[in-house]
Amino acid sequence: MLGDTSFDDTARDDRHGRRALILVENLSVPFDRRVWQECTTLRDAGWTVHVICPQGSRRDTEPEAVIDGVRIHRYPLRAATGGPAGYLREYGSALWHTARLARKVGPVHVVHACNPPDLLFLPALWLKRRGARFVFDQHDLVPELYLSRFGRGEDLLYRGVCALERMTYRAADIVLATNESYRDVAVRRGGRRPSDVFVVRSAPRTDRFQPVPPEPELKNGKPHLLCYLGVMGPQDGVDYALRALAKLRDEVGRTDWHAVFIGSGDAFDAMVELSRRLGLDEQVRFTGRIPDADLVRYLSTADVCLSPDPRNPLNDVSTMNKVLEYMAMGRPIVSFDLKEARVSAGDAAVYAPANDESEFARSIALLLDDPELRARMGRTGQERINGELSWRNSQTSLLAAYTAACRDRVPAPAGARRRAGKRPSR
C-alpha cells in the first residue's frame, strides 16, 4: 500500500541534497509503473524527487501528493481527440502546466523528461539554463509511433516529429533507452556518444505479480482461458487477436476456450464492436481496467497469454510491458515474431510469423494441447524476469546514468537554493 505524507513532512529534506524533477505527459504517476520505479530507486539513493504529470481520471486525481517520499505535482489534461488539432491542444496545455509547476518546484540538479511527446525538452532547456542536467528517458520512438499509429506516411507532420526528436537528443546530456534497439537509434539517428546512452529496461514489480491459486469459474465453463493485458490503441494488435480467435474457432475448429481482454485505450469501443461483428460475444469478455487483485486472479488462471502486436516500425523494436508481466506470472505466451519480443521472452513464447492471424491461432491451439510445454515456458519466463531482466539490473544502470549526468556538476549556489522555496511570480 502506498503511504501518503504531508508536504510539510518533506520540506526539510527538500532543502538539502540532490534534487531531481521528472516530467511525464502521457500517464499519471504512480500509475506509470516505469516512472514510479525510477522515482523510488532515486529516492532510495538519496535524491529528493519531484514529478510533474497529468491527473488521472479515476486514480491519481489529487493536484498534489507526497507518496512514499516522492513529491507529485499534477495538472488537469484532456486527451487529444479530432486529429492533429486535438494533439496540438493537448500538448500546448501540457507544456503550459509543466512550465508553471516547474517554476514552483524551483532549481534542481537533474531534469528527467519522459516521452512521448518529444516536446518536454522545452521546459528542460529552461531548467538547464538554471544549472540542471537534462536526462532524456525515451519511452517511445515517436517517428515510428507516428508511422505505425496514423498510417500517413512520411508527410509534413512526420518530418516535424523527426525534427523534435533531433532537438531533444541534442539538448539532452544523457539518454535512457528501454532496450538495445532504442539505444542503437539514439547513437545512429540521434548522434549520441555510446557512453552517454544507458539501457534502463522496464521490468514488472514482482511483488505486484505474485500468482494465486487458479479460479476455474473465470473460464466461463470452458476448459481453457486466454488472456490479453494491456493498452488498446490502433497499433496494439487487439484487432489481430480477435481475428485470430475467430480463425481458432472457424479454421482450427476449437471452441474449448474463453478469452478475457483486460485494459482500455482509445480503440476499446472499436474492439468491442469488432468482437461483436466476428460473432465472439459469447467467448470474449472485455473487462476494461480492473484492480490489481482481479488482474492477478485472471492471469493466475490463464492457460495462454496473448501478445498480438503486429510488426510495424514501432513494435518490432519496442519492449512490450505485457510480455514481461505475463512472464512474471509464469504464463506461456503467443506472440508475433518481433525482434524485441524474442529478446524479452526468449523460450517463454511461441512465435507466429509476423501478422499471420491463422498461424497465431494455430500457435494458441499448440499450447492448449501441451500442458507440459506451457509449464516449462512459464518457468522459463519467471527465471528470466528474476534474472537478466530484473529491475535490479535496471536500477544499477539508472543510477550510473545519473552519476554520468552529474559527473562535473557543481552544487547549486545558496541563493538558488533559497529561491527554490519562493512562490513563482504571477
mmCIF file of N, CA and C in Angstrom, residues 30-127:
data_model
loop_
_atom_site.group_PDB
_atom_site.id
_atom_site.type_symbol
_atom_site.label_atom_id
_atom_site.label_comp_id
_atom_site.label_asym_id
_atom_site.label_seq_id
_atom_site.Cartn_x
_atom_site.Cartn_y
_atom_site.Cartn_z
ATOM 1 N N PRO A 30 1.525 7.585 -9.540
ATOM 2 C CA PRO A 30 2.357 6.405 -9.801
ATOM 3 C C PRO A 30 1.773 5.358 -10.748
ATOM 4 N N PHE A 31 0.682 5.680 -11.469
ATOM 5 C CA PHE A 31 0.125 4.697 -12.398
ATOM 6 C C PHE A 31 1.156 4.282 -13.439
ATOM 7 N N ASP A 32 1.996 5.224 -13.898
ATOM 8 C CA ASP A 32 3.067 4.885 -14.828
ATOM 9 C C ASP A 32 4.122 4.094 -14.063
ATOM 10 N N ARG A 33 4.105 2.782 -14.253
ATOM 11 C CA ARG A 33 4.916 1.892 -13.428
ATOM 12 C C ARG A 33 6.412 2.135 -13.611
ATOM 13 N N ARG A 34 6.866 2.311 -14.840
ATOM 14 C CA ARG A 34 8.294 2.533 -15.071
ATOM 15 C C ARG A 34 8.761 3.795 -14.340
ATOM 16 N N VAL A 35 8.000 4.872 -14.505
ATOM 17 C CA VAL A 35 8.398 6.130 -13.872
ATOM 18 C C VAL A 35 8.396 5.988 -12.357
ATOM 19 N N TRP A 36 7.403 5.284 -11.827
ATOM 20 C CA TRP A 36 7.346 5.134 -10.373
ATOM 21 C C TRP A 36 8.538 4.323 -9.860
ATOM 22 N N GLN A 37 8.929 3.292 -10.572
ATOM 23 C CA GLN A 37 10.099 2.518 -10.153
ATOM 24 C C GLN A 37 11.361 3.380 -10.207
ATOM 25 N N GLU A 38 11.455 4.247 -11.205
ATOM 26 C CA GLU A 38 12.597 5.161 -11.270
ATOM 27 C C GLU A 38 12.572 6.132 -10.094
ATOM 28 N N CYS A 39 11.390 6.632 -9.775
ATOM 29 C CA CYS A 39 11.265 7.563 -8.641
ATOM 30 C C CYS A 39 11.752 6.928 -7.342
ATOM 31 N N THR A 40 11.283 5.736 -7.061
ATOM 32 C CA THR A 40 11.638 5.110 -5.784
ATOM 33 C C THR A 40 13.100 4.678 -5.757
ATOM 34 N N THR A 41 13.647 4.304 -6.916
ATOM 35 C CA THR A 41 15.077 3.981 -6.969
ATOM 36 C C THR A 41 15.913 5.205 -6.632
ATOM 37 N N LEU A 42 15.571 6.335 -7.220
ATOM 38 C CA LEU A 42 16.308 7.577 -6.943
ATOM 39 C C LEU A 42 16.126 8.007 -5.498
ATOM 40 N N ARG A 43 14.906 7.895 -5.009
ATOM 41 C CA ARG A 43 14.650 8.242 -3.597
ATOM 42 C C ARG A 43 15.527 7.403 -2.670
ATOM 43 N N ASP A 44 15.591 6.104 -2.923
ATOM 44 C CA ASP A 44 16.396 5.230 -2.071
ATOM 45 C C ASP A 44 17.885 5.539 -2.170
ATOM 46 N N ALA A 45 18.296 6.149 -3.294
ATOM 47 C CA ALA A 45 19.699 6.522 -3.465
ATOM 48 C C ALA A 45 20.009 7.904 -2.891
ATOM 49 N N GLY A 46 19.024 8.521 -2.240
ATOM 50 C CA GLY A 46 19.270 9.789 -1.563
ATOM 51 C C GLY A 46 18.806 11.026 -2.298
ATOM 52 N N TRP A 47 18.141 10.851 -3.439
ATOM 53 C CA TRP A 47 17.635 12.006 -4.170
ATOM 54 C C TRP A 47 16.292 12.458 -3.597
ATOM 55 N N THR A 48 16.071 13.772 -3.618
ATOM 56 C CA THR A 48 14.735 14.315 -3.403
ATOM 57 C C THR A 48 14.066 14.391 -4.762
ATOM 58 N N VAL A 49 12.941 13.693 -4.932
ATOM 59 C CA VAL A 49 12.326 13.504 -6.248
ATOM 60 C C VAL A 49 11.002 14.240 -6.327
ATOM 61 N N HIS A 50 10.880 15.082 -7.341
ATOM 62 C CA HIS A 50 9.615 15.724 -7.708
ATOM 63 C C HIS A 50 9.168 15.169 -9.052
ATOM 64 N N VAL A 51 7.860 15.083 -9.251
ATOM 65 C CA VAL A 51 7.291 14.627 -10.528
ATOM 66 C C VAL A 51 6.221 15.618 -10.954
ATOM 67 N N ILE A 52 6.227 15.987 -12.218
ATOM 68 C CA ILE A 52 5.134 16.759 -12.818
ATOM 69 C C ILE A 52 4.482 15.875 -13.867
ATOM 70 N N CYS A 53 3.163 15.688 -13.744
ATOM 71 C CA CYS A 53 2.451 14.770 -14.637
ATOM 72 C C CYS A 53 0.986 15.173 -14.699
ATOM 73 N N PRO A 54 0.215 14.616 -15.631
ATOM 74 C CA PRO A 54 -1.228 14.884 -15.656
ATOM 75 C C PRO A 54 -1.967 14.142 -14.554
ATOM 76 N N GLN A 55 -3.147 14.634 -14.222
ATOM 77 C CA GLN A 55 -4.028 13.922 -13.306
ATOM 78 C C GLN A 55 -4.688 12.747 -14.029
ATOM 79 N N GLY A 56 -4.943 11.668 -13.288
ATOM 80 C CA GLY A 56 -5.686 10.555 -13.844
ATOM 81 C C GLY A 56 -7.174 10.828 -13.803
ATOM 82 N N SER A 57 -7.942 9.987 -14.486
ATOM 83 C CA SER A 57 -9.391 10.162 -14.499
ATOM 84 C C SER A 57 -10.067 9.462 -13.325
ATOM 85 N N ARG A 58 -9.509 8.307 -12.901
ATOM 86 C CA ARG A 58 -10.116 7.558 -11.803
ATOM 87 C C ARG A 58 -9.171 7.390 -10.625
ATOM 88 N N ARG A 59 -7.879 7.482 -10.863
ATOM 89 C CA ARG A 59 -6.887 7.408 -9.800
ATOM 90 C C ARG A 59 -5.873 8.513 -10.055
ATOM 91 N N ASP A 60 -5.021 8.775 -9.066
ATOM 92 C CA ASP A 60 -4.030 9.852 -9.190
ATOM 93 C C ASP A 60 -4.719 11.172 -9.535
ATOM 94 N N THR A 61 -5.816 11.444 -8.854
ATOM 95 C CA THR A 61 -6.617 12.626 -9.201
ATOM 96 C C THR A 61 -6.248 13.869 -8.395
ATOM 97 N N GLU A 62 -5.500 13.724 -7.290
ATOM 98 C CA GLU A 62 -5.179 14.888 -6.459
ATOM 99 C C GLU A 62 -4.183 15.790 -7.182
ATOM 100 N N PRO A 63 -4.354 17.112 -7.089
ATOM 101 C CA PRO A 63 -3.386 18.014 -7.735
ATOM 102 C C PRO A 63 -1.982 17.877 -7.156
ATOM 103 N N GLU A 64 -1.874 17.617 -5.862
ATOM 104 C CA GLU A 64 -0.571 17.467 -5.232
ATOM 105 C C GLU A 64 -0.633 16.311 -4.238
ATOM 106 N N ALA A 65 0.464 15.576 -4.157
ATOM 107 C CA ALA A 65 0.544 14.464 -3.207
ATOM 108 C C ALA A 65 2.002 14.162 -2.937
ATOM 109 N N VAL A 66 2.265 13.667 -1.736
ATOM 110 C CA VAL A 66 3.571 13.089 -1.431
ATOM 111 C C VAL A 66 3.319 11.622 -1.107
ATOM 112 N N ILE A 67 3.849 10.752 -1.937
ATOM 113 C CA ILE A 67 3.616 9.316 -1.805
ATOM 114 C C ILE A 67 4.965 8.645 -1.603
ATOM 115 N N ASP A 68 5.105 7.998 -0.465
ATOM 116 C CA ASP A 68 6.365 7.325 -0.135
ATOM 117 C C ASP A 68 7.570 8.228 -0.331
ATOM 118 N N GLY A 69 7.407 9.496 0.054
ATOM 119 C CA GLY A 69 8.518 10.437 -0.008
ATOM 120 C C GLY A 69 8.730 11.094 -1.353
ATOM 121 N N VAL A 70 7.959 10.717 -2.385
ATOM 122 C CA VAL A 70 8.078 11.316 -3.715
ATOM 123 C C VAL A 70 7.003 12.396 -3.848
ATOM 124 N N ARG A 71 7.421 13.582 -4.223
ATOM 125 C CA ARG A 71 6.512 14.733 -4.288
ATOM 126 C C ARG A 71 5.957 14.856 -5.701
ATOM 127 N N ILE A 72 4.635 14.766 -5.844
ATOM 128 C CA ILE A 72 3.997 14.703 -7.156
ATOM 129 C C ILE A 72 3.114 15.933 -7.346
ATOM 130 N N HIS A 73 3.303 16.603 -8.482
ATOM 131 C CA HIS A 73 2.529 17.787 -8.862
ATOM 132 C C HIS A 73 1.758 17.425 -10.135
ATOM 133 N N ARG A 74 0.426 17.447 -10.068
ATOM 134 C CA ARG A 74 -0.387 17.002 -11.203
ATOM 135 C C ARG A 74 -1.217 18.162 -11.754
ATOM 136 N N TYR A 75 -1.497 18.080 -13.050
ATOM 137 C CA TYR A 75 -2.287 19.124 -13.706
ATOM 138 C C TYR A 75 -3.424 18.468 -14.490
ATOM 139 N N PRO A 76 -4.527 19.194 -14.698
ATOM 140 C CA PRO A 76 -5.638 18.629 -15.490
ATOM 141 C C PRO A 76 -5.255 18.595 -16.965
ATOM 142 N N LEU A 77 -5.611 17.512 -17.634
ATOM 143 C CA LEU A 77 -5.278 17.378 -19.053
ATOM 144 C C LEU A 77 -6.362 16.597 -19.755
ATOM 145 N N ARG A 78 -6.812 17.144 -20.876
ATOM 146 C CA ARG A 78 -7.787 16.464 -21.704
ATOM 147 C C ARG A 78 -7.086 15.758 -22.834
ATOM 148 N N ALA A 79 -7.301 14.448 -22.957
ATOM 149 C CA ALA A 79 -6.626 13.679 -24.010
ATOM 150 C C ALA A 79 -7.068 14.161 -25.383
ATOM 151 N N ALA A 80 -6.175 14.045 -26.352
ATOM 152 C CA ALA A 80 -6.427 14.540 -27.702
ATOM 153 C C ALA A 80 -7.563 13.793 -28.370
ATOM 154 N N THR A 81 -8.407 14.538 -29.055
ATOM 155 C CA THR A 81 -9.429 13.971 -29.946
ATOM 156 C C THR A 81 -9.457 14.832 -31.198
ATOM 157 N N GLY A 82 -9.893 14.250 -32.303
ATOM 158 C CA GLY A 82 -10.089 15.051 -33.507
ATOM 159 C C GLY A 82 -8.860 15.300 -34.343
ATOM 160 N N GLY A 83 -7.869 14.409 -34.274
ATOM 161 C CA GLY A 83 -6.736 14.522 -35.167
ATOM 162 C C GLY A 83 -5.656 15.463 -34.680
ATOM 163 N N PRO A 84 -4.809 15.980 -35.610
ATOM 164 C CA PRO A 84 -3.662 16.802 -35.223
ATOM 165 C C PRO A 84 -4.028 18.018 -34.381
ATOM 166 N N ALA A 85 -5.148 18.646 -34.656
ATOM 167 C CA ALA A 85 -5.543 19.823 -33.867
ATOM 168 C C ALA A 85 -5.769 19.445 -32.410
ATOM 169 N N GLY A 86 -6.309 18.255 -32.177
ATOM 170 C CA GLY A 86 -6.517 17.803 -30.803
ATOM 171 C C GLY A 86 -5.206 17.595 -30.074
ATOM 172 N N TYR A 87 -4.215 17.031 -30.767
ATOM 173 C CA TYR A 87 -2.902 16.853 -30.144
ATOM 174 C C TYR A 87 -2.240 18.194 -29.875
ATOM 175 N N LEU A 88 -2.431 19.165 -30.764
ATOM 176 C CA LEU A 88 -1.869 20.495 -30.547
ATOM 177 C C LEU A 88 -2.441 21.107 -29.275
ATOM 178 N N ARG A 89 -3.749 20.953 -29.073
ATOM 179 C CA ARG A 89 -4.363 21.475 -27.843
ATOM 180 C C ARG A 89 -3.835 20.746 -26.619
ATOM 181 N N GLU A 90 -3.775 19.408 -26.693
ATOM 182 C CA GLU A 90 -3.292 18.625 -25.554
ATOM 183 C C GLU A 90 -1.864 19.012 -25.179
ATOM 184 N N TYR A 91 -0.984 19.030 -26.169
ATOM 185 C CA TYR A 91 0.423 19.279 -25.868
ATOM 186 C C TYR A 91 0.664 20.720 -25.447
ATOM 187 N N GLY A 92 -0.084 21.658 -26.036
ATOM 188 C CA GLY A 92 0.056 23.045 -25.613
ATOM 189 C C GLY A 92 -0.336 23.229 -24.158
ATOM 190 N N SER A 93 -1.445 22.610 -23.766
ATOM 191 C CA SER A 93 -1.880 22.691 -22.372
ATOM 192 C C SER A 93 -0.870 22.029 -21.450
ATOM 193 N N ALA A 94 -0.362 20.854 -21.843
ATOM 194 C CA ALA A 94 0.600 20.144 -21.001
ATOM 195 C C ALA A 94 1.872 20.959 -20.800
ATOM 196 N N LEU A 95 2.375 21.595 -21.867
ATOM 197 C CA LEU A 95 3.590 22.389 -21.743
ATOM 198 C C LEU A 95 3.380 23.587 -20.841
ATOM 199 N N TRP A 96 2.231 24.236 -20.958
ATOM 200 C CA TRP A 96 1.955 25.402 -20.104
ATOM 201 C C TRP A 96 1.934 24.995 -18.635
ATOM 202 N N HIS A 97 1.215 23.908 -18.326
ATOM 203 C CA HIS A 97 1.143 23.457 -16.932
ATOM 204 C C HIS A 97 2.506 22.983 -16.427
ATOM 205 N N THR A 98 3.251 22.303 -17.288
ATOM 206 C CA THR A 98 4.567 21.807 -16.868
ATOM 207 C C THR A 98 5.488 22.969 -16.526
ATOM 208 N N ALA A 99 5.494 24.009 -17.370
ATOM 209 C CA ALA A 99 6.336 25.174 -17.089
ATOM 210 C C ALA A 99 5.895 25.867 -15.795
ATOM 211 N N ARG A 100 4.580 25.969 -15.616
ATOM 212 C CA ARG A 100 4.061 26.612 -14.396
ATOM 213 C C ARG A 100 4.507 25.855 -13.148
ATOM 214 N N LEU A 101 4.382 24.547 -13.163
ATOM 215 C CA LEU A 101 4.732 23.756 -11.986
ATOM 216 C C LEU A 101 6.244 23.654 -11.797
ATOM 217 N N ALA A 102 7.001 23.685 -12.904
ATOM 218 C CA ALA A 102 8.461 23.651 -12.776
ATOM 219 C C ALA A 102 8.969 24.900 -12.059
ATOM 220 N N ARG A 103 8.358 26.047 -12.336
ATOM 221 C CA ARG A 103 8.734 27.269 -11.606
ATOM 222 C C ARG A 103 8.452 27.108 -10.120
ATOM 223 N N LYS A 104 7.365 26.425 -9.804
ATOM 224 C CA LYS A 104 7.019 26.205 -8.401
ATOM 225 C C LYS A 104 8.035 25.293 -7.722
ATOM 226 N N VAL A 105 8.483 24.252 -8.429
ATOM 227 C CA VAL A 105 9.462 23.330 -7.850
ATOM 228 C C VAL A 105 10.787 24.032 -7.588
ATOM 229 N N GLY A 106 11.208 24.898 -8.523
ATOM 230 C CA GLY A 106 12.453 25.618 -8.346
ATOM 231 C C GLY A 106 13.650 24.883 -8.892
ATOM 232 N N PRO A 107 14.871 25.367 -8.591
ATOM 233 C CA PRO A 107 16.090 24.772 -9.160
ATOM 234 C C PRO A 107 16.247 23.304 -8.776
ATOM 235 N N VAL A 108 16.748 22.522 -9.732
ATOM 236 C CA VAL A 108 17.015 21.101 -9.493
ATOM 237 C C VAL A 108 18.382 20.767 -10.086
ATOM 238 N N HIS A 109 18.925 19.657 -9.650
ATOM 239 C CA HIS A 109 20.190 19.194 -10.203
ATOM 240 C C HIS A 109 19.990 18.456 -11.521
ATOM 241 N N VAL A 110 18.896 17.692 -11.628
ATOM 242 C CA VAL A 110 18.605 16.917 -12.841
ATOM 243 C C VAL A 110 17.142 17.099 -13.201
ATOM 244 N N VAL A 111 16.879 17.398 -14.482
ATOM 245 C CA VAL A 111 15.524 17.332 -15.020
ATOM 246 C C VAL A 111 15.478 16.114 -15.932
ATOM 247 N N HIS A 112 14.500 15.256 -15.716
ATOM 248 C CA HIS A 112 14.403 13.925 -16.328
ATOM 249 C C HIS A 112 13.074 13.897 -17.072
ATOM 250 N N ALA A 113 13.130 13.997 -18.408
ATOM 251 C CA ALA A 113 11.910 14.115 -19.216
ATOM 252 C C ALA A 113 11.619 12.803 -19.924
ATOM 253 N N CYS A 114 10.384 12.321 -19.779
ATOM 254 C CA CYS A 114 9.945 11.047 -20.361
ATOM 255 C C CYS A 114 9.020 11.331 -21.543
ATOM 256 N N ASN A 115 9.358 10.809 -22.717
ATOM 257 C CA ASN A 115 8.468 10.981 -23.862
ATOM 258 C C ASN A 115 7.503 9.805 -23.946
ATOM 259 N N PRO A 116 6.462 9.830 -24.779
ATOM 260 C CA PRO A 116 6.099 10.926 -25.663
ATOM 261 C C PRO A 116 5.336 12.037 -24.940
ATOM 262 N N PRO A 117 5.238 13.245 -25.532
ATOM 263 C CA PRO A 117 5.771 13.653 -26.826
ATOM 264 C C PRO A 117 7.213 14.129 -26.693
ATOM 265 N N ASP A 118 7.864 14.358 -27.835
ATOM 266 C CA ASP A 118 9.222 14.896 -27.827
ATOM 267 C C ASP A 118 9.182 16.420 -27.791
ATOM 268 N N LEU A 119 8.455 16.938 -26.800
ATOM 269 C CA LEU A 119 8.346 18.375 -26.605
ATOM 270 C C LEU A 119 8.846 18.820 -25.239
ATOM 271 N N LEU A 120 9.088 17.853 -24.358
ATOM 272 C CA LEU A 120 9.453 18.214 -22.989
ATOM 273 C C LEU A 120 10.885 18.736 -22.888
ATOM 274 N N PHE A 121 11.628 18.713 -24.007
ATOM 275 C CA PHE A 121 12.945 19.350 -23.979
ATOM 276 C C PHE A 121 12.818 20.860 -23.801
ATOM 277 N N LEU A 122 11.639 21.432 -24.108
ATOM 278 C CA LEU A 122 11.462 22.886 -23.978
ATOM 279 C C LEU A 122 11.533 23.329 -22.516
ATOM 280 N N PRO A 123 10.697 22.773 -21.601
ATOM 281 C CA PRO A 123 10.896 23.133 -20.183
ATOM 282 C C PRO A 123 12.236 22.632 -19.653
ATOM 283 N N ALA A 124 12.753 21.520 -20.188
ATOM 284 C CA ALA A 124 14.058 21.026 -19.741
ATOM 285 C C ALA A 124 15.163 22.029 -20.072
ATOM 286 N N LEU A 125 15.095 22.656 -21.257
ATOM 287 C CA LEU A 125 16.089 23.661 -21.616
ATOM 288 C C LEU A 125 16.035 24.856 -20.675
ATOM 289 N N TRP A 126 14.842 25.255 -20.283
ATOM 290 C CA TRP A 126 14.686 26.370 -19.328
ATOM 291 C C TRP A 126 15.388 26.035 -18.013
ATOM 292 N N LEU A 127 15.243 24.772 -17.568
ATOM 293 C CA LEU A 127 15.897 24.361 -16.329
ATOM 294 C C LEU A 127 17.403 24.179 -16.525
#
